[in-house]
Amino acid sequence: MKSPYKGKAIEKWLGITKRLINKHPLKNEIVETVLQSWEDIFNSKMGSFSIGKEIFPEPQIMSFFLHELVAHNLSLKYPEVYKVGAPKKEKDIHHITDPSLGIEIKASSNKDKIFANRSYAQPSSGTEEKDKNGYYIAINFEKFSTSREKPMIKLIRFGYLEHEDWIAQKSSTGQQAHLSSLAYKYKLITLYSSE
């Protein structure tokens, strides 16, 4: 899909993002699905041990669980339209008939930032690789802490990101990419905040 922002002044980006979100069929499902998926994690067990009671996974594991459950819950709700995407080839939530409506999920225990693999800062190299441009759900959650019983979802944002929005680590050994400040300001819309 051609970039909806190309050639447009930065001050118009927020309006473009809002229009893109309003066109997306899942815009009203995202918050409920993310919050339900978070609860699902705490209703889960590993063997006979409950997550959040006896087992306290590191943020990377919680992010993985959230990533998987959001995609699975939406694919169960709309099996004719959405499915869990094939790794490296399709978006995390793959739209079966219109791949441009697929969604990537990024979750982080950072207060308000999300991160991706360094490759997200590169343009897609061909048809075998999933397109990094498109819709994203950005989720920020709390880590486990001794001071509170159950961590919470802090922030859920939805928007449209492109590979140019990601900035790869400068170090040749760095494997991470972060978003530009312009992307946070104009290309992600807050759907939910716990504060």
mmCIF file of N, CA and C in Angstrom, residues 79-182:
data_model
loop_
_atom_site.group_PDB
_atom_site.id
_atom_site.type_symbol
_atom_site.label_atom_id
_atom_site.label_comp_id
_atom_site.label_asym_id
_atom_site.label_seq_id
_atom_site.Cartn_x
_atom_site.Cartn_y
_atom_site.Cartn_z
ATOM 1 N N PRO A 79 -13.439 -15.725 12.771
ATOM 2 C CA PRO A 79 -12.637 -16.740 12.065
ATOM 3 C C PRO A 79 -12.687 -16.656 10.541
ATOM 4 N N GLU A 80 -13.717 -16.053 9.998
ATOM 5 C CA GLU A 80 -13.815 -15.921 8.540
ATOM 6 C C GLU A 80 -13.002 -14.732 8.019
ATOM 7 N N VAL A 81 -12.625 -13.840 8.935
ATOM 8 C CA VAL A 81 -11.979 -12.587 8.526
ATOM 9 C C VAL A 81 -10.527 -12.507 8.979
ATOM 10 N N TYR A 82 -10.262 -12.940 10.238
ATOM 11 C CA TYR A 82 -8.920 -12.822 10.803
ATOM 12 C C TYR A 82 -8.373 -14.174 11.219
ATOM 13 N N LYS A 83 -7.055 -14.280 11.138
ATOM 14 C CA LYS A 83 -6.361 -15.464 11.650
ATOM 15 C C LYS A 83 -5.033 -15.015 12.253
ATOM 16 N N VAL A 84 -4.461 -15.886 13.069
ATOM 17 C CA VAL A 84 -3.127 -15.609 13.605
ATOM 18 C C VAL A 84 -2.161 -15.682 12.433
ATOM 19 N N GLY A 85 -1.380 -14.654 12.248
ATOM 20 C CA GLY A 85 -0.493 -14.577 11.088
ATOM 21 C C GLY A 85 0.647 -15.572 11.132
ATOM 22 N N ALA A 86 1.050 -16.017 9.945
ATOM 23 C CA ALA A 86 2.209 -16.900 9.822
ATOM 24 C C ALA A 86 3.467 -16.099 10.147
ATOM 25 N N PRO A 87 4.324 -16.608 11.045
ATOM 26 C CA PRO A 87 5.526 -15.855 11.431
ATOM 27 C C PRO A 87 6.368 -15.459 10.219
ATOM 28 N N LYS A 88 6.830 -14.204 10.238
ATOM 29 C CA LYS A 88 7.737 -13.639 9.233
ATOM 30 C C LYS A 88 7.105 -13.421 7.867
ATOM 31 N N LYS A 89 5.858 -13.865 7.663
ATOM 32 C CA LYS A 89 5.232 -13.706 6.350
ATOM 33 C C LYS A 89 3.982 -12.841 6.397
ATOM 34 N N GLU A 90 3.274 -12.887 7.523
ATOM 35 C CA GLU A 90 2.018 -12.153 7.646
ATOM 36 C C GLU A 90 2.041 -11.311 8.921
ATOM 37 N N LYS A 91 1.177 -10.299 8.957
ATOM 38 C CA LYS A 91 1.031 -9.502 10.178
ATOM 39 C C LYS A 91 0.575 -10.424 11.310
ATOM 40 N N ASP A 92 0.804 -10.005 12.546
ATOM 41 C CA ASP A 92 0.445 -10.819 13.711
ATOM 42 C C ASP A 92 -1.032 -11.194 13.695
ATOM 43 N N ILE A 93 -1.880 -10.221 13.352
ATOM 44 C CA ILE A 93 -3.311 -10.475 13.149
ATOM 45 C C ILE A 93 -3.531 -10.296 11.650
ATOM 46 N N HIS A 94 -3.691 -11.401 10.948
ATOM 47 C CA HIS A 94 -3.759 -11.373 9.480
ATOM 48 C C HIS A 94 -5.204 -11.292 9.007
ATOM 49 N N HIS A 95 -5.498 -10.281 8.187
ATOM 50 C CA HIS A 95 -6.818 -10.167 7.565
ATOM 51 C C HIS A 95 -6.810 -11.065 6.335
ATOM 52 N N ILE A 96 -7.708 -12.025 6.309
ATOM 53 C CA ILE A 96 -7.669 -13.091 5.294
ATOM 54 C C ILE A 96 -7.906 -12.558 3.882
ATOM 55 N N THR A 97 -8.849 -11.629 3.714
ATOM 56 C CA THR A 97 -9.170 -11.164 2.358
ATOM 57 C C THR A 97 -8.513 -9.838 1.986
ATOM 58 N N ASP A 98 -8.087 -9.069 2.979
ATOM 59 C CA ASP A 98 -7.449 -7.779 2.701
ATOM 60 C C ASP A 98 -6.256 -7.593 3.635
ATOM 61 N N PRO A 99 -5.081 -8.099 3.241
ATOM 62 C CA PRO A 99 -3.902 -8.017 4.111
ATOM 63 C C PRO A 99 -3.544 -6.605 4.574
ATOM 64 N N SER A 100 -3.995 -5.567 3.861
ATOM 65 C CA SER A 100 -3.691 -4.196 4.291
ATOM 66 C C SER A 100 -4.387 -3.850 5.611
ATOM 67 N N LEU A 101 -5.368 -4.653 6.020
ATOM 68 C CA LEU A 101 -6.058 -4.449 7.297
ATOM 69 C C LEU A 101 -5.493 -5.334 8.410
ATOM 70 N N GLY A 102 -4.391 -6.034 8.128
ATOM 71 C CA GLY A 102 -3.709 -6.808 9.154
ATOM 72 C C GLY A 102 -3.077 -5.877 10.179
ATOM 73 N N ILE A 103 -2.750 -6.426 11.351
ATOM 74 C CA ILE A 103 -2.219 -5.605 12.451
ATOM 75 C C ILE A 103 -0.998 -6.274 13.065
ATOM 76 N N GLU A 104 0.025 -5.473 13.320
ATOM 77 C CA GLU A 104 1.174 -5.902 14.114
ATOM 78 C C GLU A 104 0.911 -5.531 15.576
ATOM 79 N N ILE A 105 1.418 -6.334 16.497
ATOM 80 C CA ILE A 105 1.271 -6.068 17.927
ATOM 81 C C ILE A 105 2.659 -5.853 18.518
ATOM 82 N N LYS A 106 2.814 -4.765 19.254
ATOM 83 C CA LYS A 106 4.053 -4.508 19.991
ATOM 84 C C LYS A 106 3.685 -4.223 21.442
ATOM 85 N N ALA A 107 4.284 -4.962 22.359
ATOM 86 C CA ALA A 107 4.001 -4.788 23.790
ATOM 87 C C ALA A 107 5.314 -4.601 24.534
ATOM 88 N N SER A 108 5.263 -3.767 25.568
ATOM 89 C CA SER A 108 6.472 -3.457 26.319
ATOM 90 C C SER A 108 6.127 -3.104 27.760
ATOM 91 N N SER A 109 7.065 -3.399 28.662
ATOM 92 C CA SER A 109 6.904 -2.984 30.054
ATOM 93 C C SER A 109 7.450 -1.574 30.275
ATOM 94 N N ASN A 110 7.937 -0.936 29.233
ATOM 95 C CA ASN A 110 8.338 0.461 29.342
ATOM 96 C C ASN A 110 7.089 1.304 29.627
ATOM 97 N N LYS A 111 7.260 2.424 30.278
ATOM 98 C CA LYS A 111 6.129 3.273 30.654
ATOM 99 C C LYS A 111 5.289 3.702 29.450
ATOM 100 N N ASP A 112 5.949 4.072 28.335
ATOM 101 C CA ASP A 112 5.174 4.543 27.185
ATOM 102 C C ASP A 112 5.835 4.302 25.825
ATOM 103 N N LYS A 113 6.957 3.604 25.800
ATOM 104 C CA LYS A 113 7.655 3.338 24.535
ATOM 105 C C LYS A 113 7.434 1.881 24.105
ATOM 106 N N ILE A 114 7.518 1.664 22.806
ATOM 107 C CA ILE A 114 7.517 0.302 22.270
ATOM 108 C C ILE A 114 8.776 0.113 21.442
ATOM 109 N N PHE A 115 9.124 -1.142 21.210
ATOM 110 C CA PHE A 115 10.365 -1.463 20.506
ATOM 111 C C PHE A 115 10.103 -2.569 19.500
ATOM 112 N N ALA A 116 11.016 -2.683 18.558
ATOM 113 C CA ALA A 116 10.906 -3.721 17.535
ATOM 114 C C ALA A 116 12.302 -4.223 17.208
ATOM 115 N N ASN A 117 12.347 -5.289 16.441
ATOM 116 C CA ASN A 117 13.605 -5.786 15.922
ATOM 117 C C ASN A 117 14.181 -4.738 14.971
ATOM 118 N N ARG A 118 15.469 -4.673 14.913
ATOM 119 C CA ARG A 118 16.184 -3.725 14.047
ATOM 120 C C ARG A 118 15.673 -3.757 12.604
ATOM 121 N N SER A 119 15.234 -4.924 12.149
ATOM 122 C CA SER A 119 14.790 -5.072 10.754
ATOM 123 C C SER A 119 13.572 -4.209 10.432
ATOM 124 N N TYR A 120 12.815 -3.789 11.455
ATOM 125 C CA TYR A 120 11.641 -2.954 11.196
ATOM 126 C C TYR A 120 12.028 -1.591 10.631
ATOM 127 N N ALA A 121 13.249 -1.178 10.842
ATOM 128 C CA ALA A 121 13.716 0.102 10.311
ATOM 129 C C ALA A 121 14.139 -0.008 8.844
ATOM 130 N N GLN A 122 14.101 -1.218 8.288
ATOM 131 C CA GLN A 122 14.474 -1.449 6.890
ATOM 132 C C GLN A 122 13.209 -1.640 6.052
ATOM 133 N N PRO A 123 13.216 -1.212 4.800
ATOM 134 C CA PRO A 123 12.054 -1.503 3.946
ATOM 135 C C PRO A 123 11.929 -3.010 3.729
ATOM 136 N N SER A 124 10.695 -3.466 3.492
ATOM 137 C CA SER A 124 10.482 -4.894 3.215
ATOM 138 C C SER A 124 11.228 -5.266 1.952
ATOM 139 N N SER A 125 11.824 -6.446 1.955
ATOM 140 C CA SER A 125 12.701 -6.822 0.843
ATOM 141 C C SER A 125 12.004 -7.606 -0.256
ATOM 142 N N GLY A 126 10.783 -8.035 -0.039
ATOM 143 C CA GLY A 126 10.109 -8.793 -1.088
ATOM 144 C C GLY A 126 8.798 -9.391 -0.626
ATOM 145 N N THR A 127 8.184 -10.153 -1.510
ATOM 146 C CA THR A 127 6.850 -10.686 -1.231
ATOM 147 C C THR A 127 6.860 -11.787 -0.173
ATOM 148 N N GLU A 128 7.990 -12.414 0.075
ATOM 149 C CA GLU A 128 8.067 -13.484 1.079
ATOM 150 C C GLU A 128 8.128 -12.936 2.508
ATOM 151 N N GLU A 129 8.467 -11.665 2.627
ATOM 152 C CA GLU A 129 8.620 -11.060 3.951
ATOM 153 C C GLU A 129 7.392 -10.209 4.258
ATOM 154 N N LYS A 130 6.961 -10.211 5.521
ATOM 155 C CA LYS A 130 5.772 -9.419 5.837
ATOM 156 C C LYS A 130 6.065 -7.928 5.713
ATOM 157 N N ASP A 131 5.050 -7.201 5.316
ATOM 158 C CA ASP A 131 5.158 -5.752 5.162
ATOM 159 C C ASP A 131 5.196 -5.130 6.560
ATOM 160 N N LYS A 132 6.202 -4.303 6.813
ATOM 161 C CA LYS A 132 6.338 -3.669 8.128
ATOM 162 C C LYS A 132 5.511 -2.393 8.230
ATOM 163 N N ASN A 133 5.001 -1.920 7.115
ATOM 164 C CA ASN A 133 4.147 -0.735 7.108
ATOM 165 C C ASN A 133 2.709 -1.171 7.357
ATOM 166 N N GLY A 134 1.991 -0.397 8.151
ATOM 167 C CA GLY A 134 0.590 -0.711 8.360
ATOM 168 C C GLY A 134 0.134 -0.450 9.783
ATOM 169 N N TYR A 135 -0.956 -1.096 10.134
ATOM 170 C CA TYR A 135 -1.591 -0.885 11.442
ATOM 171 C C TYR A 135 -0.814 -1.574 12.562
ATOM 172 N N TYR A 136 -0.758 -0.897 13.711
ATOM 173 C CA TYR A 136 -0.069 -1.421 14.895
ATOM 174 C C TYR A 136 -0.924 -1.195 16.134
ATOM 175 N N ILE A 137 -0.941 -2.194 17.008
ATOM 176 C CA ILE A 137 -1.439 -2.021 18.372
ATOM 177 C C ILE A 137 -0.196 -1.929 19.253
ATOM 178 N N ALA A 138 -0.106 -0.861 20.027
ATOM 179 C CA ALA A 138 1.015 -0.649 20.953
ATOM 180 C C ALA A 138 0.477 -0.769 22.379
ATOM 181 N N ILE A 139 1.045 -1.696 23.147
ATOM 182 C CA ILE A 139 0.559 -1.976 24.502
ATOM 183 C C ILE A 139 1.702 -1.786 25.497
ATOM 184 N N ASN A 140 1.436 -1.027 26.543
ATOM 185 C CA ASN A 140 2.408 -0.869 27.628
ATOM 186 C C ASN A 140 1.797 -1.428 28.908
ATOM 187 N N PHE A 141 2.582 -2.236 29.622
ATOM 188 C CA PHE A 141 2.079 -2.907 30.821
ATOM 189 C C PHE A 141 3.095 -2.810 31.944
ATOM 190 N N GLU A 142 2.629 -3.037 33.162
ATOM 191 C CA GLU A 142 3.506 -3.019 34.326
ATOM 192 C C GLU A 142 4.208 -4.356 34.490
ATOM 193 N N LYS A 143 5.414 -4.304 35.040
ATOM 194 C CA LYS A 143 6.138 -5.519 35.424
ATOM 195 C C LYS A 143 5.580 -6.021 36.752
ATOM 196 N N PHE A 144 5.880 -7.272 37.060
ATOM 197 C CA PHE A 144 5.582 -7.781 38.394
ATOM 198 C C PHE A 144 6.423 -7.019 39.405
ATOM 199 N N SER A 145 5.829 -6.737 40.546
ATOM 200 C CA SER A 145 6.527 -6.015 41.597
ATOM 201 C C SER A 145 6.082 -6.567 42.942
ATOM 202 N N THR A 146 6.955 -6.496 43.926
ATOM 203 C CA THR A 146 6.600 -6.975 45.267
ATOM 204 C C THR A 146 5.623 -6.029 45.945
ATOM 205 N N SER A 147 5.499 -4.807 45.428
ATOM 206 C CA SER A 147 4.638 -3.824 46.088
ATOM 207 C C SER A 147 3.173 -3.920 45.677
ATOM 208 N N ARG A 148 2.857 -4.670 44.620
ATOM 209 C CA ARG A 148 1.455 -4.813 44.234
ATOM 210 C C ARG A 148 1.185 -6.237 43.792
ATOM 211 N N GLU A 149 -0.055 -6.627 43.940
ATOM 212 C CA GLU A 149 -0.414 -8.008 43.669
ATOM 213 C C GLU A 149 -0.404 -8.341 42.178
ATOM 214 N N LYS A 150 -1.030 -7.473 41.377
ATOM 215 C CA LYS A 150 -1.207 -7.794 39.962
ATOM 216 C C LYS A 150 -0.855 -6.587 39.096
ATOM 217 N N PRO A 151 0.077 -6.749 38.170
ATOM 218 C CA PRO A 151 0.396 -5.630 37.271
ATOM 219 C C PRO A 151 -0.781 -5.310 36.349
ATOM 220 N N MET A 152 -0.766 -4.098 35.815
ATOM 221 C CA MET A 152 -1.881 -3.631 34.990
ATOM 222 C C MET A 152 -1.414 -3.255 33.588
ATOM 223 N N ILE A 153 -2.379 -3.217 32.675
ATOM 224 C CA ILE A 153 -2.157 -2.591 31.369
ATOM 225 C C ILE A 153 -2.190 -1.084 31.617
ATOM 226 N N LYS A 154 -1.162 -0.384 31.176
ATOM 227 C CA LYS A 154 -1.071 1.051 31.404
ATOM 228 C C LYS A 154 -1.582 1.869 30.219
ATOM 229 N N LEU A 155 -1.328 1.376 29.004
ATOM 230 C CA LEU A 155 -1.590 2.187 27.821
ATOM 231 C C LEU A 155 -1.852 1.274 26.628
ATOM 232 N N ILE A 156 -2.890 1.599 25.862
ATOM 233 C CA ILE A 156 -3.164 0.894 24.601
ATOM 234 C C ILE A 156 -3.319 1.962 23.528
ATOM 235 N N ARG A 157 -2.486 1.875 22.505
ATOM 236 C CA ARG A 157 -2.570 2.815 21.387
ATOM 237 C C ARG A 157 -2.729 2.043 20.079
ATOM 238 N N PHE A 158 -3.310 2.723 19.109
ATOM 239 C CA PHE A 158 -3.539 2.127 17.794
ATOM 240 C C PHE A 158 -3.126 3.158 16.760
ATOM 241 N N GLY A 159 -2.522 2.690 15.690
ATOM 242 C CA GLY A 159 -2.108 3.639 14.666
ATOM 243 C C GLY A 159 -1.555 2.961 13.440
ATOM 244 N N TYR A 160 -0.907 3.768 12.633
ATOM 245 C CA TYR A 160 -0.365 3.311 11.359
ATOM 246 C C TYR A 160 1.098 3.740 11.295
ATOM 247 N N LEU A 161 1.988 2.751 11.256
ATOM 248 C CA LEU A 161 3.429 3.022 11.253
ATOM 249 C C LEU A 161 4.072 2.491 9.977
ATOM 250 N N GLU A 162 5.195 3.122 9.608
ATOM 251 C CA GLU A 162 5.951 2.704 8.434
ATOM 252 C C GLU A 162 7.406 2.483 8.834
ATOM 253 N N HIS A 163 8.156 1.806 7.978
ATOM 254 C CA HIS A 163 9.530 1.466 8.370
ATOM 255 C C HIS A 163 10.368 2.712 8.655
ATOM 256 N N GLU A 164 10.027 3.843 8.011
ATOM 257 C CA GLU A 164 10.769 5.080 8.267
ATOM 258 C C GLU A 164 10.558 5.619 9.679
ATOM 259 N N ASP A 165 9.498 5.161 10.362
ATOM 260 C CA ASP A 165 9.216 5.625 11.721
ATOM 261 C C ASP A 165 10.114 4.955 12.759
ATOM 262 N N TRP A 166 10.731 3.828 12.375
ATOM 263 C CA TRP A 166 11.591 3.085 13.306
ATOM 264 C C TRP A 166 13.038 3.523 13.135
ATOM 265 N N ILE A 167 13.738 3.679 14.234
ATOM 266 C CA ILE A 167 15.145 4.069 14.210
ATOM 267 C C ILE A 167 15.963 2.915 14.779
ATOM 268 N N ALA A 168 16.820 2.333 13.946
ATOM 269 C CA ALA A 168 17.642 1.199 14.381
ATOM 270 C C ALA A 168 18.750 1.670 15.306
ATOM 271 N N GLN A 169 19.150 0.797 16.241
ATOM 272 C CA GLN A 169 20.298 1.106 17.095
ATOM 273 C C GLN A 169 21.518 1.351 16.211
ATOM 274 N N LYS A 170 22.313 2.330 16.601
ATOM 275 C CA LYS A 170 23.481 2.681 15.787
ATOM 276 C C LYS A 170 24.559 1.599 15.814
ATOM 277 N N SER A 171 24.709 0.946 16.947
ATOM 278 C CA SER A 171 25.732 -0.088 17.076
ATOM 279 C C SER A 171 25.448 -1.228 16.099
ATOM 280 N N SER A 172 26.492 -1.723 15.441
ATOM 281 C CA SER A 172 26.315 -2.819 14.481
ATOM 282 C C SER A 172 25.832 -4.100 15.165
ATOM 283 N N THR A 173 26.063 -4.202 16.468
ATOM 284 C CA THR A 173 25.596 -5.394 17.189
ATOM 285 C C THR A 173 24.213 -5.179 17.802
ATOM 286 N N GLY A 174 23.705 -3.934 17.781
ATOM 287 C CA GLY A 174 22.379 -3.656 18.355
ATOM 288 C C GLY A 174 21.285 -4.277 17.522
ATOM 289 N N GLN A 175 20.354 -4.923 18.183
ATOM 290 C CA GLN A 175 19.295 -5.623 17.467
ATOM 291 C C GLN A 175 17.929 -4.964 17.625
ATOM 292 N N GLN A 176 17.886 -3.772 18.209
ATOM 293 C CA GLN A 176 16.616 -3.158 18.543
ATOM 294 C C GLN A 176 16.362 -1.911 17.705
ATOM 295 N N ALA A 177 15.064 -1.577 17.546
ATOM 296 C CA ALA A 177 14.679 -0.317 16.919
ATOM 297 C C ALA A 177 13.649 0.349 17.828
ATOM 298 N N HIS A 178 13.681 1.689 17.840
ATOM 299 C CA HIS A 178 12.686 2.439 18.604
ATOM 300 C C HIS A 178 11.992 3.417 17.658
ATOM 301 N N LEU A 179 10.852 3.931 18.090
ATOM 302 C CA LEU A 179 10.092 4.847 17.248
ATOM 303 C C LEU A 179 10.586 6.277 17.370
ATOM 304 N N SER A 180 10.415 7.031 16.309
ATOM 305 C CA SER A 180 10.734 8.452 16.335
ATOM 306 C C SER A 180 9.695 9.192 17.187
ATOM 307 N N SER A 181 10.064 10.354 17.688
ATOM 308 C CA SER A 181 9.128 11.151 18.492
ATOM 309 C C SER A 181 7.927 11.588 17.643
ATOM 310 N N LEU A 182 8.133 11.824 16.349
ATOM 311 C CA LEU A 182 7.025 12.208 15.475
ATOM 312 C C LEU A 182 6.007 11.083 15.344
#
